[in-house]
Amino acid sequence: MEQALTYLQQHREEHLQELNDFLKLKSVSSLSEHKQDLRDTAQWLKEAFHRAGLETVEVIETAKHPVVYAEWLGAGPEAKTILVYGHYDVQPVDPLHLWETEPFEPTIRDNKLYARGASDDKGQTFMHVKAVEAMLKTEGKLPFNVKFLVEGEEEIGSPNLDTFVEQEKDRLAADVLIISDTPMLEKGKPAICTGLRGLAAIELKLKGTKGDLHSGLYGGAVQNSLHALVQLLGTMRNDSGKIMVEGFYDGIEELSTEEKESIAALGSGDDSMKAEVGVDELFGEPGYTARERTWIRPTLEINGLFGGFQGEGVKTVIPAEATAKITCRLVPGQDPIDILEKIEAHVKANTPPGVTVETERHDTGKPFAAPVTDEAFAAAARAYERVYHTEVAYTRMGGSIPVVETFDTQLHIPIVLMGFGLPSENFHAPNEHFHLENYDKGLETILAFWDEL
């Protein structure tokens, strides 16, 4: 391990330049204009794995964006096998005007690396590649077999990875799965994530009159599509933040007493969240703390709302059409398809007069929660504590990694979610960044984890 650490220190600037090259690739999976960028990114990863010394590397086509698979099996059939999962796709960068520097031109400021994908998830995936490289370059071997699966569709719900995992589960067979795509609890406080919320996304397309109308000639006599959309959306959540879609909370699994106590011991998180997001008051489902609301309770959020005139000044029209994009974060006991059906039923029952509504389903992902009894979790905790010199926290995460539940049901192995990002690093938002302190400590932690295993 010491030789590998020395290698990483000696090649740090070279590796950061490699990471910059990775981050420059515009691998936005949700936008068709970046289709070739995703293919170029997959090819870049293939070459990075070859440089690291992995024996077998493939770019494998799916129905949309390719996956990259790599392996080194030189430890032999009797040795343990570690599977590492990550994703090379990133979120769109809008609103572009809020970025202080160009999103695909990596910049270091205050020992933070700014770029889209720096924290979610190119930077964290890259660390595992470099850790393997460091051991292979210094020792010529690993004490275990390693496999990598890096996809290009996580940010759009991994629509093709479930099928891939099901078809390739023999190839992906391992003793433990490692994922670094989750945040630590806070600066200096590492965390092992034990649960993820699921995802259900839907778009409402509302149409009223056959075209936009003059607001003077027709105003007050016909339905305004934007007003109707606001009215409809207002029926989905009450003033206190409770979701009013019938049956939305049905079947939610209760936490064990042990997990409730573990979360409570970390504190409410209310004050730190206020400071982090810059508000004087939080809002959400009554009776829960900020951590509970974001870790163990479901949500229904409007992500986009548009219609009518968007330009400078005023245009006196009654819009004919209006659109809303909605996502729900789900918890164990909820099924994304069932939730989408309930939202569609709610829309049908609450559509205002004078308009029609079409719904279009988008990303889905099932929630995940796992016990932490396997020795791999204890090894991860010891590794964090060796490097960060503090007790590790066991947390859940409010975000989603859709394929994790599929890994759980198909591979039947412990899944250790050990991330190195911070909640404040603006992933999915302008000015995404990655603290290089955690890049350095994260590399050391990964090596220590392998040592503990």
Coordinates of C-alpha atoms in Angstrom, one line a residue:
M1 CA 0.0 0.0 0.0
E2 CA 2.8 2.5 0.8
Q3 CA 4.4 2.0 -2.6
A4 CA 1.0 2.6 -4.3
L5 CA 0.5 5.8 -2.2
T6 CA 3.9 7.1 -3.2
Y7 CA 3.1 6.4 -6.8
L8 CA -0.1 8.4 -6.5
Q9 CA 1.7 11.3 -4.9
Q10 CA 4.4 11.3 -7.5
H11 CA 2.0 11.2 -10.4
R12 CA -0.7 13.5 -8.9
E13 CA -0.4 16.4 -11.3
E14 CA -0.3 14.0 -14.3
H15 CA -3.4 12.2 -13.0
L16 CA -5.3 15.4 -12.4
Q17 CA -4.6 16.4 -16.0
E18 CA -6.0 13.1 -17.1
L19 CA -9.1 13.8 -15.0
N20 CA -9.4 17.2 -16.6
D21 CA -9.4 15.5 -20.0
F22 CA -12.1 13.2 -18.8
L23 CA -14.2 16.2 -17.6
K24 CA -13.8 18.1 -20.8
L25 CA -15.9 15.4 -22.6
K26 CA -19.5 16.6 -22.9
S27 CA -21.2 13.3 -21.9
V28 CA -24.7 14.7 -21.3
S29 CA -26.8 11.5 -21.6
S30 CA -30.2 13.3 -21.7
L31 CA -29.5 15.4 -24.8
S32 CA -29.4 13.7 -28.2
E33 CA -26.9 16.3 -29.5
H34 CA -24.3 14.8 -27.2
K35 CA -24.6 11.2 -28.5
Q36 CA -21.2 11.2 -30.1
D37 CA -19.7 12.8 -27.0
L38 CA -20.9 9.9 -25.0
R39 CA -19.3 7.4 -27.4
D40 CA -16.0 9.5 -27.3
T41 CA -16.2 9.3 -23.4
A42 CA -16.6 5.6 -23.4
Q43 CA -13.6 5.2 -25.7
W44 CA -11.6 7.5 -23.5
L45 CA -12.4 5.3 -20.5
K46 CA -11.4 2.2 -22.5
E47 CA -8.0 3.7 -23.1
A48 CA -7.7 4.8 -19.4
F49 CA -8.3 1.3 -18.3
H50 CA -5.7 0.0 -20.7
R51 CA -3.2 2.6 -19.3
A52 CA -4.0 1.4 -15.8
G53 CA -3.0 -2.1 -16.7
L54 CA -6.4 -3.9 -16.8
E55 CA -6.2 -7.1 -19.0
T56 CA -9.6 -7.0 -20.7
V57 CA -11.5 -3.8 -21.6
E58 CA -14.6 -3.6 -23.8
V59 CA -17.0 -0.9 -24.9
I60 CA -20.3 -2.7 -25.1
E61 CA -23.3 -1.3 -27.0
T62 CA -26.7 -1.0 -25.5
A63 CA -29.9 0.4 -27.0
K64 CA -28.7 3.9 -26.2
H65 CA -25.3 4.7 -24.7
P66 CA -22.5 2.1 -24.4
V67 CA -21.2 0.6 -21.1
V68 CA -17.5 0.1 -20.5
Y69 CA -16.4 -3.2 -18.9
A70 CA -12.9 -3.9 -17.7
E71 CA -11.3 -6.6 -15.6
W72 CA -8.1 -7.9 -14.1
L73 CA -8.4 -11.5 -12.9
G74 CA -4.7 -12.2 -12.3
A75 CA -5.3 -13.1 -8.6
G76 CA -6.8 -16.4 -9.6
P77 CA -10.1 -18.2 -9.0
E78 CA -9.5 -18.6 -5.2
A79 CA -9.1 -14.9 -4.6
K80 CA -11.9 -12.5 -3.8
T81 CA -13.4 -10.4 -6.6
I82 CA -14.3 -6.8 -6.3
L83 CA -16.8 -5.2 -8.7
V84 CA -16.7 -1.4 -9.1
Y85 CA -19.6 0.5 -10.6
G86 CA -19.7 4.1 -11.8
H87 CA -21.1 6.2 -14.5
Y88 CA -19.5 8.5 -17.1
D89 CA -22.6 10.5 -18.1
V90 CA -23.4 13.8 -16.6
Q91 CA -26.4 16.2 -16.1
P92 CA -27.1 19.1 -18.5
V93 CA -25.3 22.3 -17.5
D94 CA -28.2 24.9 -17.7
P95 CA -28.6 27.5 -16.6
L96 CA -25.3 28.3 -18.1
H97 CA -25.1 32.0 -17.0
L98 CA -24.9 30.9 -13.3
W99 CA -21.5 29.1 -13.9
E100 CA -18.5 31.1 -12.8
T101 CA -16.3 29.2 -15.3
E102 CA -17.2 27.1 -18.3
P103 CA -18.7 23.7 -17.2
F104 CA -16.5 21.6 -19.5
E105 CA -13.3 23.6 -18.9
P106 CA -12.1 22.2 -15.6
T107 CA -10.7 24.9 -13.2
I108 CA -9.1 24.6 -9.8
R109 CA -10.0 27.3 -7.3
D110 CA -9.4 27.1 -3.5
N111 CA -8.3 23.5 -3.9
K112 CA -11.6 22.6 -5.5
L113 CA -11.9 21.2 -9.0
Y114 CA -14.8 22.9 -10.9
A115 CA -16.5 21.1 -13.8
R116 CA -19.6 19.3 -14.7
G117 CA -19.1 15.7 -13.5
A118 CA -16.2 16.6 -11.1
S119 CA -18.1 15.0 -8.2
D120 CA -20.9 13.2 -9.9
D121 CA -19.5 10.8 -10.9
K122 CA -16.5 11.1 -13.2
G123 CA -14.1 12.3 -10.4
Q124 CA -15.1 9.5 -8.0
T125 CA -15.1 6.8 -10.6
F126 CA -11.7 8.0 -11.9
M127 CA -10.2 7.5 -8.4
H128 CA -10.9 3.8 -8.4
V129 CA -9.1 3.5 -11.8
K130 CA -6.1 5.3 -10.5
A131 CA -6.0 3.2 -7.3
V132 CA -5.9 0.0 -9.3
E133 CA -3.2 1.6 -11.6
A134 CA -1.1 2.5 -8.6
M135 CA -1.0 -1.1 -7.3
L136 CA -0.4 -2.7 -10.7
K137 CA 2.4 -0.2 -11.6
T138 CA 4.2 -0.6 -8.2
E139 CA 3.5 -4.3 -7.3
G140 CA 2.6 -5.8 -10.6
K141 CA -0.5 -7.4 -9.2
L142 CA -3.5 -7.1 -7.0
P143 CA -4.4 -9.2 -3.9
F144 CA -7.9 -9.7 -5.5
N145 CA -9.6 -9.8 -8.9
V146 CA -11.3 -6.6 -10.0
K147 CA -14.0 -5.8 -12.4
F148 CA -15.3 -2.4 -13.5
L149 CA -18.7 -1.6 -15.0
V150 CA -19.1 2.1 -16.0
E151 CA -22.3 3.1 -17.7
G152 CA -23.5 6.2 -19.7
E153 CA -27.1 6.4 -18.7
E154 CA -27.3 6.8 -14.9
E155 CA -28.5 10.4 -15.2
I156 CA -31.5 9.3 -17.3
G157 CA -32.4 6.4 -15.0
S158 CA -30.2 3.6 -16.4
P159 CA -33.0 2.4 -18.8
N160 CA -30.8 -0.3 -20.4
L161 CA -28.5 -1.4 -17.6
D162 CA -31.1 -3.6 -15.9
T163 CA -31.2 -5.8 -19.0
F164 CA -27.4 -5.8 -19.3
V165 CA -26.9 -6.9 -15.6
E166 CA -29.5 -9.6 -16.0
Q167 CA -27.9 -11.0 -19.1
E168 CA -24.3 -10.6 -17.9
K169 CA -24.6 -11.6 -14.2
D170 CA -22.2 -14.5 -14.6
R171 CA -19.6 -12.1 -16.0
L172 CA -20.3 -9.6 -13.3
A173 CA -20.1 -12.2 -10.5
A174 CA -18.1 -10.9 -7.5
D175 CA -17.8 -11.0 -3.7
V176 CA -18.6 -7.3 -3.1
L177 CA -19.7 -4.3 -5.1
I178 CA -18.2 -0.9 -4.5
I179 CA -19.8 2.3 -5.6
S180 CA -18.5 5.8 -5.0
D181 CA -21.4 8.1 -6.1
T182 CA -22.7 9.3 -2.7
P183 CA -21.7 12.1 -0.4
M184 CA -20.0 12.1 2.9
L185 CA -22.0 13.4 5.8
E186 CA -20.0 16.7 5.9
K187 CA -16.5 18.0 5.6
G188 CA -14.2 15.7 7.5
K189 CA -17.0 13.3 8.3
P190 CA -17.0 10.2 6.1
A191 CA -20.2 8.2 5.6
I192 CA -21.2 4.8 4.4
C193 CA -24.6 5.0 2.7
T194 CA -27.0 2.2 3.5
G195 CA -30.0 3.3 1.4
L196 CA -31.1 5.2 -1.6
R197 CA -34.4 6.7 -2.6
G198 CA -36.0 5.6 -5.8
L199 CA -37.2 7.7 -8.7
A200 CA -40.4 8.3 -10.7
A201 CA -40.5 11.1 -13.4
I202 CA -43.5 12.3 -15.3
E203 CA -44.3 15.2 -17.7
L204 CA -47.7 16.9 -17.9
K205 CA -48.6 18.5 -21.2
L206 CA -51.7 20.6 -20.9
K207 CA -53.6 22.0 -23.9
G208 CA -56.5 24.4 -24.0
T209 CA -57.4 26.6 -27.0
K210 CA -56.3 25.8 -30.5
G211 CA -53.7 28.6 -30.3
D212 CA -52.5 31.5 -28.2
L213 CA -55.1 34.2 -27.9
H214 CA -55.2 38.0 -27.4
S215 CA -55.8 38.5 -23.6
G216 CA -58.0 41.5 -24.2
L217 CA -60.3 39.9 -26.7
Y218 CA -60.6 36.6 -25.0
G219 CA -59.5 37.1 -21.4
G220 CA -62.0 36.1 -18.8
A221 CA -64.0 34.0 -21.3
V222 CA -61.7 31.0 -21.9
Q223 CA -59.4 28.9 -19.8
N224 CA -55.8 30.1 -19.5
S225 CA -53.6 27.0 -19.8
L226 CA -51.0 28.3 -17.4
H227 CA -53.6 29.1 -14.7
A228 CA -55.1 25.7 -15.2
L229 CA -51.7 24.0 -14.8
V230 CA -50.9 26.0 -11.6
Q231 CA -54.4 25.0 -10.3
L232 CA -53.7 21.3 -11.1
L233 CA -50.3 21.3 -9.5
G234 CA -51.7 23.0 -6.4
T235 CA -53.9 19.9 -5.7
M236 CA -50.8 17.7 -5.4
R237 CA -49.4 19.1 -2.2
N238 CA -51.0 20.9 0.7
D239 CA -49.7 24.1 2.4
S240 CA -47.6 22.2 4.9
G241 CA -45.8 20.0 2.3
K242 CA -47.8 16.8 2.6
I243 CA -48.4 15.1 -0.8
M244 CA -52.1 14.8 -1.5
V245 CA -52.0 12.2 -4.3
E246 CA -54.3 9.4 -3.1
G247 CA -52.3 6.4 -1.9
F248 CA -49.0 8.0 -2.3
Y249 CA -47.7 7.0 1.1
D250 CA -49.2 3.5 1.1
G251 CA -46.9 0.6 1.9
I252 CA -43.9 2.7 3.1
E253 CA -41.6 0.4 5.2
E254 CA -41.0 1.4 8.8
L255 CA -37.4 1.9 9.9
S256 CA -35.9 -0.5 12.5
T257 CA -35.5 1.0 16.0
E258 CA -31.7 0.7 15.5
E259 CA -31.7 2.7 12.3
K260 CA -34.0 5.4 13.8
E261 CA -31.7 5.8 16.7
S262 CA -28.7 5.9 14.4
I263 CA -30.2 8.7 12.3
A264 CA -31.3 10.6 15.4
A265 CA -27.8 10.4 16.8
L266 CA -26.5 12.4 13.9
G267 CA -28.8 15.3 14.7
S268 CA -31.6 17.0 12.7
G269 CA -29.3 18.6 10.2
D270 CA -31.7 21.6 10.1
D271 CA -29.3 24.3 10.9
S272 CA -26.5 23.0 8.6
M273 CA -29.0 22.7 5.7
K274 CA -30.3 26.3 6.2
A275 CA -26.7 27.5 6.0
E276 CA -25.9 25.3 3.0
V277 CA -28.8 26.4 0.9
G278 CA -29.0 30.0 2.1
V279 CA -32.5 30.2 3.6
D280 CA -33.8 31.3 7.0
E281 CA -36.5 28.6 7.2
L282 CA -36.9 25.0 5.9
F283 CA -40.1 23.6 4.4
G284 CA -41.3 20.0 4.2
E285 CA -43.5 17.2 5.4
P286 CA -44.5 18.0 9.1
G287 CA -43.0 15.9 11.9
Y288 CA -39.7 15.2 10.3
T289 CA -36.2 16.7 10.5
A290 CA -34.2 17.8 7.4
R291 CA -32.2 14.6 7.4
E292 CA -35.4 12.4 7.8
R293 CA -37.1 14.3 5.0
T294 CA -34.2 13.8 2.6
W295 CA -33.3 10.3 3.6
I296 CA -36.4 8.3 4.6
R297 CA -39.4 10.2 3.3
P298 CA -40.7 10.4 -0.3
T299 CA -41.2 13.6 -2.3
L300 CA -43.1 15.1 -5.2
E301 CA -41.2 18.1 -6.8
I302 CA -41.9 20.3 -9.8
N303 CA -38.6 20.5 -11.7
G304 CA -39.7 22.5 -14.7
L305 CA -42.7 24.7 -15.5
F306 CA -43.1 26.5 -18.7
G307 CA -45.6 28.0 -21.2
G308 CA -46.6 31.3 -22.7
F309 CA -44.3 34.2 -23.5
Q310 CA -40.7 33.8 -22.2
G311 CA -39.0 36.8 -23.9
E312 CA -38.1 40.3 -22.6
G313 CA -41.0 42.6 -21.7
V314 CA -44.7 41.7 -21.9
K315 CA -46.8 39.9 -24.5
T316 CA -50.5 40.0 -23.7
V317 CA -51.5 36.5 -24.7
I318 CA -53.5 33.7 -23.2
P319 CA -51.2 30.6 -23.6
A320 CA -52.7 27.7 -25.3
E321 CA -50.3 25.2 -23.9
A322 CA -48.4 24.7 -20.6
T323 CA -46.0 22.0 -19.4
A324 CA -44.7 20.7 -16.1
K325 CA -41.9 18.3 -15.3
I326 CA -42.3 16.4 -12.1
T327 CA -40.0 13.9 -10.2
C328 CA -40.7 11.9 -7.1
R329 CA -38.1 10.4 -4.8
L330 CA -39.3 7.2 -3.4
V331 CA -38.5 5.1 -0.3
P332 CA -38.6 1.3 0.4
G333 CA -42.1 0.0 0.1
Q334 CA -43.0 2.3 -2.9
D335 CA -42.9 1.1 -6.5
P336 CA -42.2 3.8 -9.2
I337 CA -44.7 2.4 -11.7
D338 CA -47.4 2.3 -9.1
I339 CA -46.6 5.9 -8.1
L340 CA -46.8 7.1 -11.7
E341 CA -50.2 5.4 -12.1
K342 CA -51.4 7.2 -9.0
I343 CA -50.2 10.5 -10.3
E344 CA -52.0 9.9 -13.6
A345 CA -55.2 9.1 -11.8
H346 CA -54.9 12.2 -9.7
V347 CA -54.3 14.3 -12.9
K348 CA -57.4 12.8 -14.5
A349 CA -59.5 13.5 -11.4
N350 CA -58.3 17.1 -10.9
T351 CA -58.0 18.5 -14.5
P352 CA -59.6 21.9 -14.5
P353 CA -62.3 22.6 -17.1
G354 CA -61.4 23.9 -20.5
V355 CA -58.1 22.0 -20.9
T356 CA -56.9 18.5 -21.6
V357 CA -53.7 16.9 -20.1
E358 CA -51.4 14.3 -21.6
T359 CA -48.9 12.6 -19.4
E360 CA -45.5 11.2 -20.5
R361 CA -43.5 8.9 -18.2
H362 CA -39.8 9.3 -17.9
D363 CA -37.1 7.9 -15.7
T364 CA -37.9 5.3 -13.0
G365 CA -35.8 3.6 -10.4
K366 CA -36.6 1.5 -7.4
P367 CA -35.5 2.5 -3.8
F368 CA -32.8 0.5 -2.1
A369 CA -31.9 -0.2 1.5
A370 CA -29.6 -2.9 2.9
P371 CA -28.4 -4.3 6.2
V372 CA -24.7 -3.6 7.0
T373 CA -23.9 -6.9 8.6
D374 CA -21.4 -8.1 6.0
E375 CA -17.7 -7.8 6.8
A376 CA -17.2 -5.6 3.8
F377 CA -19.0 -2.7 5.6
A378 CA -16.8 -3.1 8.7
A379 CA -13.7 -3.1 6.4
A380 CA -14.9 0.1 4.7
A381 CA -15.5 1.8 8.1
R382 CA -12.0 0.9 9.3
A383 CA -10.5 2.2 6.1
Y384 CA -12.3 5.6 6.4
E385 CA -11.3 5.8 10.1
R386 CA -7.6 5.1 9.2
V387 CA -7.5 8.0 6.8
Y388 CA -10.0 10.5 8.3
H389 CA -9.2 9.7 11.9
T390 CA -12.9 9.9 12.9
E391 CA -15.8 7.5 13.4
V392 CA -17.7 6.8 10.2
A393 CA -21.4 7.6 10.0
Y394 CA -24.0 5.3 8.5
T395 CA -26.5 7.3 6.5
R396 CA -29.1 7.1 3.8
M397 CA -29.0 9.3 0.7
G398 CA -31.8 11.3 -0.8
G399 CA -30.7 10.8 -4.3
S400 CA -31.1 7.7 -6.6
I401 CA -28.8 5.3 -8.3
P402 CA -31.5 3.2 -10.1
V403 CA -29.4 0.1 -10.9
V404 CA -28.4 -0.5 -7.3
E405 CA -31.6 -2.4 -6.6
T406 CA -31.0 -4.5 -9.7
F407 CA -27.5 -5.3 -8.6
D408 CA -29.0 -6.4 -5.2
T409 CA -31.6 -8.7 -6.7
Q410 CA -29.4 -10.1 -9.5
L411 CA -26.0 -10.5 -8.0
H412 CA -26.8 -11.1 -4.3
I413 CA -23.6 -9.6 -3.0
P414 CA -23.0 -6.8 -0.4
I415 CA -23.1 -3.3 -1.9
V416 CA -20.9 -0.8 -0.2
L417 CA -21.7 2.8 -1.0
M418 CA -18.6 4.7 0.0
G419 CA -18.5 8.2 -1.5
F420 CA -16.0 11.0 -1.2
G421 CA -18.1 14.0 -2.4
L422 CA -19.7 16.6 -0.1
P423 CA -23.4 17.5 -0.1
S424 CA -22.4 21.1 -0.9
E425 CA -20.6 20.4 -4.1
N426 CA -23.5 21.4 -6.4
F427 CA -23.9 18.2 -8.4
H428 CA -26.7 18.6 -10.8
A429 CA -26.4 22.4 -10.4
P430 CA -24.1 25.2 -11.7
N431 CA -20.6 25.3 -10.4
E432 CA -20.3 21.6 -9.6
H433 CA -17.0 20.9 -7.9
F434 CA -14.9 18.3 -6.1
H435 CA -12.8 19.0 -3.0
L436 CA -9.3 17.9 -3.9
E437 CA -8.7 17.2 -0.2
N438 CA -11.2 14.3 -0.6
Y439 CA -9.7 13.3 -3.9
D440 CA -6.4 12.7 -2.2
K441 CA -7.8 11.2 1.0
G442 CA -10.3 9.2 -1.1
L443 CA -7.5 7.5 -3.0
E444 CA -5.8 6.6 0.3
T445 CA -9.1 5.3 1.7
I446 CA -9.7 3.1 -1.3
L447 CA -6.3 1.5 -0.9
A448 CA -6.9 1.1 2.8
F449 CA -10.3 -0.5 2.1
W450 CA -8.6 -3.1 -0.1
D451 CA -6.0 -3.7 2.6
E452 CA -8.8 -4.2 5.2
L453 CA -10.7 -6.6 2.9

